[in-house]
Amino acid sequence: APVRHRVALVGAAIGGSLSPALHEREAAALGLDYTYTLLDLETLPPEWTLRDAVGITGFNVTHPAKQAVIPQLDDLSPDARALGAVNTVTVDGSRLIGHNTDHSGFLAGLRHGLPGARLGRVIVVGAGGAGSAVAYALAGAGAAVGIADPDHDRLDALLARLRGRFRDISAVDHVEDALSDADGIVNATPIGMTGHPGMPFDPGALSSRHWVAEVVYRPLATQLLLAARTAGCRALDGGAMLVAQAAETLSVLTGATPDLGRMRAHLGEL
Ligand code: NAD
């Protein structure tokens, strides 16, 4: 009998998630028996754990559970362990294994959307959940990574985590100055999202030799991306990471190989 994939997203305030549509449509195109449902933590008792989800064959995990879920798991992939965050859980009999496709999704989205982008020195603005995954991915791809965040506790924690593994990780105090010897820059702050207007740094410091990537995907065309395009930069919207992260999770959960271009086209219709 064909394998039945019953996937659930665990998190809070997930009602507007694009993941069910992205996953189910691509899974259907791949000929999989696959459903993707929402398990909103705000509707579940506080003592609820992943093991209480009956019939689920795999999980996506999002805010605020990416770290909190780790004690419920039997094992972690090396990357999830290094990042200290899980966004995908495979169910193997009674064993729950944590994975992280945020970092691999960011890199796959970058390689797909900005082929050939130089990864010599890259600045990551924001050291939270998205920034950690982005910085880990870029460092793993060989980039020297400079990270900026006014929250020094968060910044220092991320620097310490990355310096244990990678050679060239630095703190950036002044993003505009640091652009002078950078190939690219990633906005991993919420600035630019609907409800958080503005730009995370002065785009006057950009020149056409820089590439600029966003993690913000609501809206896809942020003020920063518009300014970057005006400056002649190659620019990548946050939809690239969103789609590639979903593709990597689909692949981890099913073994299938999703089509990033087709998924990106699906996103455009949502
Ligand atoms: P977070 O709250 O964990 O981290 C945001 C960080 O940005 C904080 O540490 C904050 O101090 C820092 N920050 C704020 N203003 C700054 C500034 N001007 N300069 C430098 N740092 C600044 O948030 P998060 O979970 O990392 O999410 C950030 C954004 O990424 C949200 O818009 C979210 O929707 C988006 N996101 C997108 C994807 C995707 O797949 N495209 C995945 C995850 C998150």
PDB file of C-alpha atoms and ligand atoms in Angstrom:
ATOM      1  CA  ALA A   1       0.000   0.000   0.000  1.00  0.00           C
ATOM      2  CA  PRO A   2       1.278   3.530  -0.675  1.00  0.00           C
ATOM      3  CA  VAL A   3       2.675   5.376   2.343  1.00  0.00           C
ATOM      4  CA  ARG A   4       0.219   7.790   3.972  1.00  0.00           C
ATOM      5  CA  HIS A   5       1.920  11.001   5.054  1.00  0.00           C
ATOM      6  CA  ARG A   6      -0.005  12.862   7.756  1.00  0.00           C
ATOM      7  CA  VAL A   7       2.008  15.977   8.555  1.00  0.00           C
ATOM      8  CA  ALA A   8       1.159  18.621  11.164  1.00  0.00           C
ATOM      9  CA  LEU A   9       2.561  22.093  11.838  1.00  0.00           C
ATOM     10  CA  VAL A  10       3.000  22.804  15.564  1.00  0.00           C
ATOM     11  CA  GLY A  11       3.199  26.435  16.685  1.00  0.00           C
ATOM     12  CA  ALA A  12       1.265  29.467  17.879  1.00  0.00           C
ATOM     13  CA  ALA A  13      -0.590  31.995  15.713  1.00  0.00           C
ATOM     14  CA  ILE A  14      -0.271  29.740  12.671  1.00  0.00           C
ATOM     15  CA  GLY A  15      -3.771  30.278  11.279  1.00  0.00           C
ATOM     16  CA  GLY A  16      -2.486  32.304   8.319  1.00  0.00           C
ATOM     17  CA  SER A  17       0.335  29.872   7.469  1.00  0.00           C
ATOM     18  CA  LEU A  18       1.006  29.328   3.769  1.00  0.00           C
ATOM     19  CA  SER A  19       2.594  25.937   4.528  1.00  0.00           C
ATOM     20  CA  PRO A  20      -0.525  23.738   4.157  1.00  0.00           C
ATOM     21  CA  ALA A  21      -1.166  24.991   0.628  1.00  0.00           C
ATOM     22  CA  LEU A  22       2.524  24.901  -0.368  1.00  0.00           C
ATOM     23  CA  HIS A  23       3.082  21.369   0.956  1.00  0.00           C
ATOM     24  CA  GLU A  24      -0.173  19.784  -0.184  1.00  0.00           C
ATOM     25  CA  ARG A  25      -0.034  21.176  -3.682  1.00  0.00           C
ATOM     26  CA  GLU A  26       3.548  20.071  -4.281  1.00  0.00           C
ATOM     27  CA  ALA A  27       2.905  16.673  -2.689  1.00  0.00           C
ATOM     28  CA  ALA A  28      -0.078  16.185  -5.016  1.00  0.00           C
ATOM     29  CA  ALA A  29       2.099  17.112  -8.002  1.00  0.00           C
ATOM     30  CA  LEU A  30       4.606  14.477  -6.804  1.00  0.00           C
ATOM     31  CA  GLY A  31       1.811  11.872  -6.572  1.00  0.00           C
ATOM     32  CA  LEU A  32       2.085  11.501  -2.778  1.00  0.00           C
ATOM     33  CA  ASP A  33      -0.728  10.662  -0.330  1.00  0.00           C
ATOM     34  CA  TYR A  34      -0.018  13.649   1.911  1.00  0.00           C
ATOM     35  CA  THR A  35      -2.031  15.945   4.148  1.00  0.00           C
ATOM     36  CA  TYR A  36      -0.712  18.928   6.143  1.00  0.00           C
ATOM     37  CA  THR A  37      -2.753  20.181   9.086  1.00  0.00           C
ATOM     38  CA  LEU A  38      -2.305  22.796  11.817  1.00  0.00           C
ATOM     39  CA  LEU A  39      -1.841  22.042  15.535  1.00  0.00           C
ATOM     40  CA  ASP A  40      -2.135  25.442  17.193  1.00  0.00           C
ATOM     41  CA  LEU A  41      -0.484  25.350  20.633  1.00  0.00           C
ATOM     42  CA  GLU A  42      -2.884  28.070  21.791  1.00  0.00           C
ATOM     43  CA  THR A  43      -5.729  25.538  21.515  1.00  0.00           C
ATOM     44  CA  LEU A  44      -3.859  22.672  23.243  1.00  0.00           C
ATOM     45  CA  PRO A  45      -3.253  22.065  26.954  1.00  0.00           C
ATOM     46  CA  PRO A  46       0.176  23.257  28.210  1.00  0.00           C
ATOM     47  CA  GLU A  47       1.272  19.698  28.974  1.00  0.00           C
ATOM     48  CA  TRP A  48       0.607  18.555  25.404  1.00  0.00           C
ATOM     49  CA  THR A  49       3.580  16.972  23.604  1.00  0.00           C
ATOM     50  CA  LEU A  50       4.256  15.689  20.088  1.00  0.00           C
ATOM     51  CA  ARG A  51       3.587  12.134  21.308  1.00  0.00           C
ATOM     52  CA  ASP A  52      -0.024  13.125  21.994  1.00  0.00           C
ATOM     53  CA  ALA A  53      -0.635  13.769  18.286  1.00  0.00           C
ATOM     54  CA  VAL A  54      -2.383  10.597  17.094  1.00  0.00           C
ATOM     55  CA  GLY A  55      -1.675   9.352  13.572  1.00  0.00           C
ATOM     56  CA  ILE A  56       0.805  12.062  12.640  1.00  0.00           C
ATOM     57  CA  THR A  57       3.749  10.779  10.569  1.00  0.00           C
ATOM     58  CA  GLY A  58       5.876  13.937  10.628  1.00  0.00           C
ATOM     59  CA  PHE A  59       5.907  17.469  12.026  1.00  0.00           C
ATOM     60  CA  ASN A  60       6.877  20.973  11.077  1.00  0.00           C
ATOM     61  CA  VAL A  61       7.628  23.084  14.157  1.00  0.00           C
ATOM     62  CA  THR A  62       7.547  26.858  14.320  1.00  0.00           C
ATOM     63  CA  HIS A  63       7.544  29.743  16.791  1.00  0.00           C
ATOM     64  CA  PRO A  64       7.542  29.413  19.825  1.00  0.00           C
ATOM     65  CA  ALA A  65       8.393  25.701  19.848  1.00  0.00           C
ATOM     66  CA  LYS A  66      11.625  25.350  17.823  1.00  0.00           C
ATOM     67  CA  GLN A  67      13.758  25.073  20.966  1.00  0.00           C
ATOM     68  CA  ALA A  68      11.092  24.003  23.457  1.00  0.00           C
ATOM     69  CA  VAL A  69      10.349  20.819  21.525  1.00  0.00           C
ATOM     70  CA  ILE A  70      13.917  19.469  21.772  1.00  0.00           C
ATOM     71  CA  PRO A  71      13.517  17.690  25.153  1.00  0.00           C
ATOM     72  CA  GLN A  72      10.628  15.679  23.627  1.00  0.00           C
ATOM     73  CA  LEU A  73      12.880  14.212  20.911  1.00  0.00           C
ATOM     74  CA  ASP A  74      14.979  11.032  20.908  1.00  0.00           C
ATOM     75  CA  ASP A  75      17.703  12.357  18.639  1.00  0.00           C
ATOM     76  CA  LEU A  76      18.734  15.358  16.559  1.00  0.00           C
ATOM     77  CA  SER A  77      20.407  15.705  13.179  1.00  0.00           C
ATOM     78  CA  PRO A  78      23.919  17.164  13.493  1.00  0.00           C
ATOM     79  CA  ASP A  79      22.728  20.509  12.075  1.00  0.00           C
ATOM     80  CA  ALA A  80      19.710  20.748  14.390  1.00  0.00           C
ATOM     81  CA  ARG A  81      22.024  19.988  17.323  1.00  0.00           C
ATOM     82  CA  ALA A  82      24.543  22.610  16.225  1.00  0.00           C
ATOM     83  CA  LEU A  83      21.812  25.227  15.737  1.00  0.00           C
ATOM     84  CA  GLY A  84      19.894  24.290  18.890  1.00  0.00           C
ATOM     85  CA  ALA A  85      16.644  24.576  16.932  1.00  0.00           C
ATOM     86  CA  VAL A  86      14.290  22.140  15.213  1.00  0.00           C
ATOM     87  CA  ASN A  87      11.711  22.887  12.527  1.00  0.00           C
ATOM     88  CA  THR A  88      11.056  19.364  11.254  1.00  0.00           C
ATOM     89  CA  VAL A  89      10.479  16.116  13.164  1.00  0.00           C
ATOM     90  CA  THR A  90      10.458  12.668  11.588  1.00  0.00           C
ATOM     91  CA  VAL A  91       8.563   9.838  13.272  1.00  0.00           C
ATOM     92  CA  ASP A  92      10.334   6.480  13.055  1.00  0.00           C
ATOM     93  CA  GLY A  93       8.216   3.991  14.985  1.00  0.00           C
ATOM     94  CA  SER A  94       8.290   5.415  18.504  1.00  0.00           C
ATOM     95  CA  ARG A  95      11.398   7.510  17.840  1.00  0.00           C
ATOM     96  CA  LEU A  96      11.109  11.242  17.188  1.00  0.00           C
ATOM     97  CA  ILE A  97      14.096  12.759  15.358  1.00  0.00           C
ATOM     98  CA  GLY A  98      14.599  16.539  15.047  1.00  0.00           C
ATOM     99  CA  HIS A  99      15.917  18.200  11.888  1.00  0.00           C
ATOM    100  CA  ASN A 100      16.414  21.777  10.751  1.00  0.00           C
ATOM    101  CA  THR A 101      15.583  22.818   7.198  1.00  0.00           C
ATOM    102  CA  ASP A 102      15.602  26.582   7.857  1.00  0.00           C
ATOM    103  CA  HIS A 103      19.353  26.795   7.231  1.00  0.00           C
ATOM    104  CA  SER A 104      19.424  24.382   4.289  1.00  0.00           C
ATOM    105  CA  GLY A 105      16.294  26.040   2.885  1.00  0.00           C
ATOM    106  CA  PHE A 106      17.882  29.465   3.028  1.00  0.00           C
ATOM    107  CA  LEU A 107      20.955  28.230   1.163  1.00  0.00           C
ATOM    108  CA  ALA A 108      18.954  26.277  -1.422  1.00  0.00           C
ATOM    109  CA  GLY A 109      16.748  29.323  -1.994  1.00  0.00           C
ATOM    110  CA  LEU A 110      19.814  31.548  -2.396  1.00  0.00           C
ATOM    111  CA  ARG A 111      21.479  29.163  -4.854  1.00  0.00           C
ATOM    112  CA  HIS A 112      18.249  28.764  -6.832  1.00  0.00           C
ATOM    113  CA  GLY A 113      17.248  32.435  -6.815  1.00  0.00           C
ATOM    114  CA  LEU A 114      20.673  34.129  -7.071  1.00  0.00           C
ATOM    115  CA  PRO A 115      22.838  31.586  -8.888  1.00  0.00           C
ATOM    116  CA  GLY A 116      26.532  32.382  -8.686  1.00  0.00           C
ATOM    117  CA  ALA A 117      26.138  34.937  -5.871  1.00  0.00           C
ATOM    118  CA  ARG A 118      29.555  35.424  -4.249  1.00  0.00           C
ATOM    119  CA  LEU A 119      29.795  34.133  -0.686  1.00  0.00           C
ATOM    120  CA  GLY A 120      33.152  35.589   0.329  1.00  0.00           C
ATOM    121  CA  ARG A 121      31.936  37.949   3.057  1.00  0.00           C
ATOM    122  CA  VAL A 122      28.262  38.292   3.964  1.00  0.00           C
ATOM    123  CA  ILE A 123      26.472  40.436   6.558  1.00  0.00           C
ATOM    124  CA  VAL A 124      23.481  39.048   8.419  1.00  0.00           C
ATOM    125  CA  VAL A 125      21.274  41.687  10.069  1.00  0.00           C
ATOM    126  CA  GLY A 126      19.381  40.106  12.975  1.00  0.00           C
ATOM    127  CA  ALA A 127      20.544  37.290  15.284  1.00  0.00           C
ATOM    128  CA  GLY A 128      17.161  35.760  16.161  1.00  0.00           C
ATOM    129  CA  GLY A 129      15.648  32.530  14.863  1.00  0.00           C
ATOM    130  CA  ALA A 130      15.898  33.372  11.170  1.00  0.00           C
ATOM    131  CA  GLY A 131      19.278  35.094  11.517  1.00  0.00           C
ATOM    132  CA  SER A 132      20.768  32.083  13.327  1.00  0.00           C
ATOM    133  CA  ALA A 133      19.711  29.732  10.523  1.00  0.00           C
ATOM    134  CA  VAL A 134      20.900  32.122   7.806  1.00  0.00           C
ATOM    135  CA  ALA A 135      24.281  32.766   9.444  1.00  0.00           C
ATOM    136  CA  TYR A 136      24.815  29.029  10.041  1.00  0.00           C
ATOM    137  CA  ALA A 137      23.993  28.267   6.403  1.00  0.00           C
ATOM    138  CA  LEU A 138      26.312  30.953   5.033  1.00  0.00           C
ATOM    139  CA  ALA A 139      29.183  29.976   7.333  1.00  0.00           C
ATOM    140  CA  GLY A 140      28.681  26.334   6.332  1.00  0.00           C
ATOM    141  CA  ALA A 141      28.933  27.391   2.687  1.00  0.00           C
ATOM    142  CA  GLY A 142      32.326  28.922   3.443  1.00  0.00           C
ATOM    143  CA  ALA A 143      31.409  32.597   3.852  1.00  0.00           C
ATOM    144  CA  ALA A 144      33.018  34.932   6.365  1.00  0.00           C
ATOM    145  CA  VAL A 145      29.918  36.102   8.250  1.00  0.00           C
ATOM    146  CA  GLY A 146      29.430  39.407  10.061  1.00  0.00           C
ATOM    147  CA  ILE A 147      26.344  39.620  12.259  1.00  0.00           C
ATOM    148  CA  ALA A 148      24.551  42.723  13.566  1.00  0.00           C
ATOM    149  CA  ASP A 149      21.931  42.865  16.325  1.00  0.00           C
ATOM    150  CA  PRO A 150      21.352  45.578  18.943  1.00  0.00           C
ATOM    151  CA  ASP A 151      20.305  42.820  21.360  1.00  0.00           C
ATOM    152  CA  HIS A 152      23.820  41.999  22.567  1.00  0.00           C
ATOM    153  CA  ASP A 153      22.825  38.925  24.533  1.00  0.00           C
ATOM    154  CA  ARG A 154      21.336  37.365  21.428  1.00  0.00           C
ATOM    155  CA  LEU A 155      24.243  38.444  19.286  1.00  0.00           C
ATOM    156  CA  ASP A 156      26.843  37.072  21.705  1.00  0.00           C
ATOM    157  CA  ALA A 157      25.011  33.762  22.061  1.00  0.00           C
ATOM    158  CA  LEU A 158      24.934  33.301  18.284  1.00  0.00           C
ATOM    159  CA  LEU A 159      28.581  34.342  17.873  1.00  0.00           C
ATOM    160  CA  ALA A 160      29.642  31.825  20.520  1.00  0.00           C
ATOM    161  CA  ARG A 161      27.610  29.032  18.924  1.00  0.00           C
ATOM    162  CA  LEU A 162      29.019  29.679  15.436  1.00  0.00           C
ATOM    163  CA  ARG A 163      32.617  30.280  16.522  1.00  0.00           C
ATOM    164  CA  GLY A 164      32.698  26.764  17.945  1.00  0.00           C
ATOM    165  CA  ARG A 165      32.359  25.468  14.383  1.00  0.00           C
ATOM    166  CA  PHE A 166      33.395  28.116  11.876  1.00  0.00           C
ATOM    167  CA  ARG A 167      36.525  30.165  11.373  1.00  0.00           C
ATOM    168  CA  ASP A 168      35.460  33.660  10.369  1.00  0.00           C
ATOM    169  CA  ILE A 169      32.484  34.940  12.386  1.00  0.00           C
ATOM    170  CA  SER A 170      32.406  38.537  13.577  1.00  0.00           C
ATOM    171  CA  ALA A 171      30.148  41.074  15.222  1.00  0.00           C
ATOM    172  CA  VAL A 172      29.106  44.039  13.075  1.00  0.00           C
ATOM    173  CA  ASP A 173      28.496  47.323  14.902  1.00  0.00           C
ATOM    174  CA  HIS A 174      27.811  49.476  11.895  1.00  0.00           C
ATOM    175  CA  VAL A 175      26.135  47.727   8.969  1.00  0.00           C
ATOM    176  CA  GLU A 176      26.660  50.537   6.465  1.00  0.00           C
ATOM    177  CA  ASP A 177      30.447  50.580   7.075  1.00  0.00           C
ATOM    178  CA  ALA A 178      30.665  46.788   6.964  1.00  0.00           C
ATOM    179  CA  LEU A 179      29.127  46.793   3.481  1.00  0.00           C
ATOM    180  CA  SER A 180      32.336  48.241   2.052  1.00  0.00           C
ATOM    181  CA  ASP A 181      34.045  44.829   1.957  1.00  0.00           C
ATOM    182  CA  ALA A 182      30.965  42.570   1.792  1.00  0.00           C
ATOM    183  CA  ASP A 183      29.605  40.651  -1.209  1.00  0.00           C
ATOM    184  CA  GLY A 184      26.067  40.416   0.104  1.00  0.00           C
ATOM    185  CA  ILE A 185      23.709  41.168   2.953  1.00  0.00           C
ATOM    186  CA  VAL A 186      20.667  39.436   4.404  1.00  0.00           C
ATOM    187  CA  ASN A 187      17.853  41.108   6.325  1.00  0.00           C
ATOM    188  CA  ALA A 188      16.889  38.637   9.069  1.00  0.00           C
ATOM    189  CA  THR A 189      14.980  41.154  11.208  1.00  0.00           C
ATOM    190  CA  PRO A 190      11.202  41.654  11.122  1.00  0.00           C
ATOM    191  CA  ILE A 191      11.716  45.191   9.757  1.00  0.00           C
ATOM    192  CA  GLY A 192       9.854  45.510   6.488  1.00  0.00           C
ATOM    193  CA  MET A 193       7.053  43.119   7.430  1.00  0.00           C
ATOM    194  CA  THR A 194       3.479  44.278   7.263  1.00  0.00           C
ATOM    195  CA  GLY A 195       3.044  46.171  10.539  1.00  0.00           C
ATOM    196  CA  HIS A 196       6.827  46.782  10.859  1.00  0.00           C
ATOM    197  CA  PRO A 197       7.522  49.349   8.140  1.00  0.00           C
ATOM    198  CA  GLY A 198      10.987  50.694   7.464  1.00  0.00           C
ATOM    199  CA  MET A 199      14.400  49.349   6.553  1.00  0.00           C
ATOM    200  CA  PRO A 200      16.958  47.609   8.790  1.00  0.00           C
ATOM    201  CA  PHE A 201      19.851  49.754   7.476  1.00  0.00           C
ATOM    202  CA  ASP A 202      20.455  52.697   5.147  1.00  0.00           C
ATOM    203  CA  PRO A 203      20.265  51.363   1.565  1.00  0.00           C
ATOM    204  CA  GLY A 204      22.362  54.344   0.478  1.00  0.00           C
ATOM    205  CA  ALA A 205      25.364  52.160   1.439  1.00  0.00           C
ATOM    206  CA  LEU A 206      24.445  49.561  -1.235  1.00  0.00           C
ATOM    207  CA  SER A 207      26.099  49.473  -4.627  1.00  0.00           C
ATOM    208  CA  SER A 208      25.405  47.294  -7.642  1.00  0.00           C
ATOM    209  CA  ARG A 209      28.161  44.813  -6.692  1.00  0.00           C
ATOM    210  CA  HIS A 210      26.174  43.735  -3.587  1.00  0.00           C
ATOM    211  CA  TRP A 211      23.472  41.104  -3.529  1.00  0.00           C
ATOM    212  CA  VAL A 212      20.624  41.568  -1.031  1.00  0.00           C
ATOM    213  CA  ALA A 213      18.408  38.835   0.412  1.00  0.00           C
ATOM    214  CA  GLU A 214      15.318  39.076   2.594  1.00  0.00           C
ATOM    215  CA  VAL A 215      13.810  36.625   5.041  1.00  0.00           C
ATOM    216  CA  VAL A 216      10.649  38.751   5.317  1.00  0.00           C
ATOM    217  CA  TYR A 217       8.015  37.382   2.921  1.00  0.00           C
ATOM    218  CA  ARG A 218       4.921  39.426   3.886  1.00  0.00           C
ATOM    219  CA  PRO A 219       5.075  41.411   1.669  1.00  0.00           C
ATOM    220  CA  LEU A 220       7.413  39.807  -0.869  1.00  0.00           C
ATOM    221  CA  ALA A 221       8.487  43.245  -2.136  1.00  0.00           C
ATOM    222  CA  THR A 222       9.813  44.949   0.999  1.00  0.00           C
ATOM    223  CA  GLN A 223      11.021  48.538   1.044  1.00  0.00           C
ATOM    224  CA  LEU A 224      14.586  47.209   1.321  1.00  0.00           C
ATOM    225  CA  LEU A 225      14.272  45.018  -1.776  1.00  0.00           C
ATOM    226  CA  LEU A 226      12.804  47.886  -3.776  1.00  0.00           C
ATOM    227  CA  ALA A 227      15.691  50.127  -2.680  1.00  0.00           C
ATOM    228  CA  ALA A 228      18.215  47.366  -3.452  1.00  0.00           C
ATOM    229  CA  ARG A 229      16.841  46.924  -6.966  1.00  0.00           C
ATOM    230  CA  THR A 230      16.965  50.683  -7.474  1.00  0.00           C
ATOM    231  CA  ALA A 231      20.651  50.561  -6.464  1.00  0.00           C
ATOM    232  CA  GLY A 232      21.202  47.903  -9.144  1.00  0.00           C
ATOM    233  CA  CYS A 233      21.700  45.004  -6.712  1.00  0.00           C
ATOM    234  CA  ARG A 234      20.699  41.401  -7.372  1.00  0.00           C
ATOM    235  CA  ALA A 235      17.876  40.863  -4.891  1.00  0.00           C
ATOM    236  CA  LEU A 236      16.167  37.789  -3.433  1.00  0.00           C
ATOM    237  CA  ASP A 237      12.843  37.967  -1.615  1.00  0.00           C
ATOM    238  CA  GLY A 238      11.868  36.008   1.496  1.00  0.00           C
ATOM    239  CA  GLY A 239       9.645  33.732  -0.559  1.00  0.00           C
ATOM    240  CA  ALA A 240      12.783  31.922  -1.718  1.00  0.00           C
ATOM    241  CA  MET A 241      13.641  30.748   1.818  1.00  0.00           C
ATOM    242  CA  LEU A 242      10.000  30.018   2.623  1.00  0.00           C
ATOM    243  CA  VAL A 243       9.567  27.794  -0.417  1.00  0.00           C
ATOM    244  CA  ALA A 244      12.956  26.059  -0.214  1.00  0.00           C
ATOM    245  CA  GLN A 245      12.492  25.350   3.508  1.00  0.00           C
ATOM    246  CA  ALA A 246       9.111  23.758   2.715  1.00  0.00           C
ATOM    247  CA  ALA A 247      10.719  21.761  -0.100  1.00  0.00           C
ATOM    248  CA  GLU A 248      13.517  20.508   2.184  1.00  0.00           C
ATOM    249  CA  THR A 249      10.979  19.488   4.826  1.00  0.00           C
ATOM    250  CA  LEU A 250       8.867  17.639   2.237  1.00  0.00           C
ATOM    251  CA  SER A 251      11.999  15.853   1.120  1.00  0.00           C
ATOM    252  CA  VAL A 252      13.065  14.909   4.678  1.00  0.00           C
ATOM    253  CA  LEU A 253       9.562  13.617   5.484  1.00  0.00           C
ATOM    254  CA  THR A 254       8.856  11.707   2.253  1.00  0.00           C
ATOM    255  CA  GLY A 255      12.156  11.088   0.438  1.00  0.00           C
ATOM    256  CA  ALA A 256      10.668  12.739  -2.669  1.00  0.00           C
ATOM    257  CA  THR A 257      12.417  15.521  -4.608  1.00  0.00           C
ATOM    258  CA  PRO A 258      10.203  18.615  -4.798  1.00  0.00           C
ATOM    259  CA  ASP A 259      10.438  21.053  -7.717  1.00  0.00           C
ATOM    260  CA  LEU A 260      11.522  24.460  -6.347  1.00  0.00           C
ATOM    261  CA  GLY A 261      10.458  26.361  -9.464  1.00  0.00           C
ATOM    262  CA  ARG A 262       6.991  24.819  -9.381  1.00  0.00           C
ATOM    263  CA  MET A 263       6.652  25.545  -5.644  1.00  0.00           C
ATOM    264  CA  ARG A 264       7.706  29.139  -6.232  1.00  0.00           C
ATOM    265  CA  ALA A 265       5.003  29.429  -8.892  1.00  0.00           C
ATOM    266  CA  HIS A 266       2.481  28.012  -6.379  1.00  0.00           C
ATOM    267  CA  LEU A 267       3.518  30.657  -3.833  1.00  0.00           C
ATOM    268  CA  GLY A 268       2.818  33.373  -6.394  1.00  0.00           C
ATOM    269  CA  GLU A 269      -0.769  32.139  -6.616  1.00  0.00           C
ATOM    270  CA  LEU A 270      -1.395  32.140  -2.832  1.00  0.00           C
TER     271      LEU A 270
HETATM  272  P1  NAD B   1      13.307  37.086  16.116  1.00  0.00           P
HETATM  273  O1  NAD B   1      12.476  37.977  16.950  1.00  0.00           O
HETATM  274  O2  NAD B   1      13.722  35.747  16.617  1.00  0.00           O
HETATM  275  O3  NAD B   1      14.669  37.850  15.712  1.00  0.00           O
HETATM  276  C1  NAD B   1      14.701  39.145  15.159  1.00  0.00           C
HETATM  277  C2  NAD B   1      16.008  39.799  15.613  1.00  0.00           C
HETATM  278  O4  NAD B   1      16.193  41.008  14.880  1.00  0.00           O
HETATM  279  C3  NAD B   1      16.030  40.191  17.097  1.00  0.00           C
HETATM  280  O5  NAD B   1      17.141  39.578  17.720  1.00  0.00           O
HETATM  281  C4  NAD B   1      16.150  41.718  17.076  1.00  0.00           C
HETATM  282  O6  NAD B   1      16.917  42.230  18.141  1.00  0.00           O
HETATM  283  C5  NAD B   1      16.832  41.931  15.741  1.00  0.00           C
HETATM  284  N1  NAD B   1      16.705  43.287  15.202  1.00  0.00           N
HETATM  285  C6  NAD B   1      15.624  44.108  15.220  1.00  0.00           C
HETATM  286  N2  NAD B   1      15.927  45.275  14.611  1.00  0.00           N
HETATM  287  C7  NAD B   1      17.205  45.196  14.198  1.00  0.00           C
HETATM  288  C8  NAD B   1      18.079  46.076  13.500  1.00  0.00           C
HETATM  289  N3  NAD B   1      17.691  47.280  13.069  1.00  0.00           N
HETATM  290  N4  NAD B   1      19.347  45.657  13.235  1.00  0.00           N
HETATM  291  C9  NAD B   1      19.756  44.446  13.639  1.00  0.00           C
HETATM  292  N5  NAD B   1      18.972  43.569  14.293  1.00  0.00           N
HETATM  293  C10 NAD B   1      17.707  43.937  14.573  1.00  0.00           C
HETATM  294  O7  NAD B   1      12.518  36.929  14.736  1.00  0.00           O
HETATM  295  P2  NAD B   1      12.704  35.757  13.664  1.00  0.00           P
HETATM  296  O8  NAD B   1      11.907  34.589  14.073  1.00  0.00           O
HETATM  297  O9  NAD B   1      14.143  35.586  13.390  1.00  0.00           O
HETATM  298  O10 NAD B   1      11.946  36.389  12.414  1.00  0.00           O
HETATM  299  C11 NAD B   1      12.457  37.529  11.731  1.00  0.00           C
HETATM  300  C12 NAD B   1      11.716  37.663  10.405  1.00  0.00           C
HETATM  301  O11 NAD B   1      12.025  36.538   9.597  1.00  0.00           O
HETATM  302  C13 NAD B   1      10.187  37.676  10.521  1.00  0.00           C
HETATM  303  O12 NAD B   1       9.702  38.623   9.596  1.00  0.00           O
HETATM  304  C14 NAD B   1       9.797  36.285  10.062  1.00  0.00           C
HETATM  305  O13 NAD B   1       8.519  36.262   9.456  1.00  0.00           O
HETATM  306  C15 NAD B   1      10.850  36.006   9.040  1.00  0.00           C
HETATM  307  N6  NAD B   1      11.113  34.580   8.781  1.00  0.00           N
HETATM  308  C16 NAD B   1      11.084  34.148   7.482  1.00  0.00           C
HETATM  309  C17 NAD B   1      11.366  32.843   7.175  1.00  0.00           C
HETATM  310  C18 NAD B   1      11.321  32.386   5.746  1.00  0.00           C
HETATM  311  O14 NAD B   1      11.266  31.181   5.505  1.00  0.00           O
HETATM  312  N7  NAD B   1      11.364  33.283   4.782  1.00  0.00           N
HETATM  313  C19 NAD B   1      11.700  31.933   8.194  1.00  0.00           C
HETATM  314  C20 NAD B   1      11.745  32.407   9.519  1.00  0.00           C
HETATM  315  C21 NAD B   1      11.439  33.728   9.793  1.00  0.00           C
END
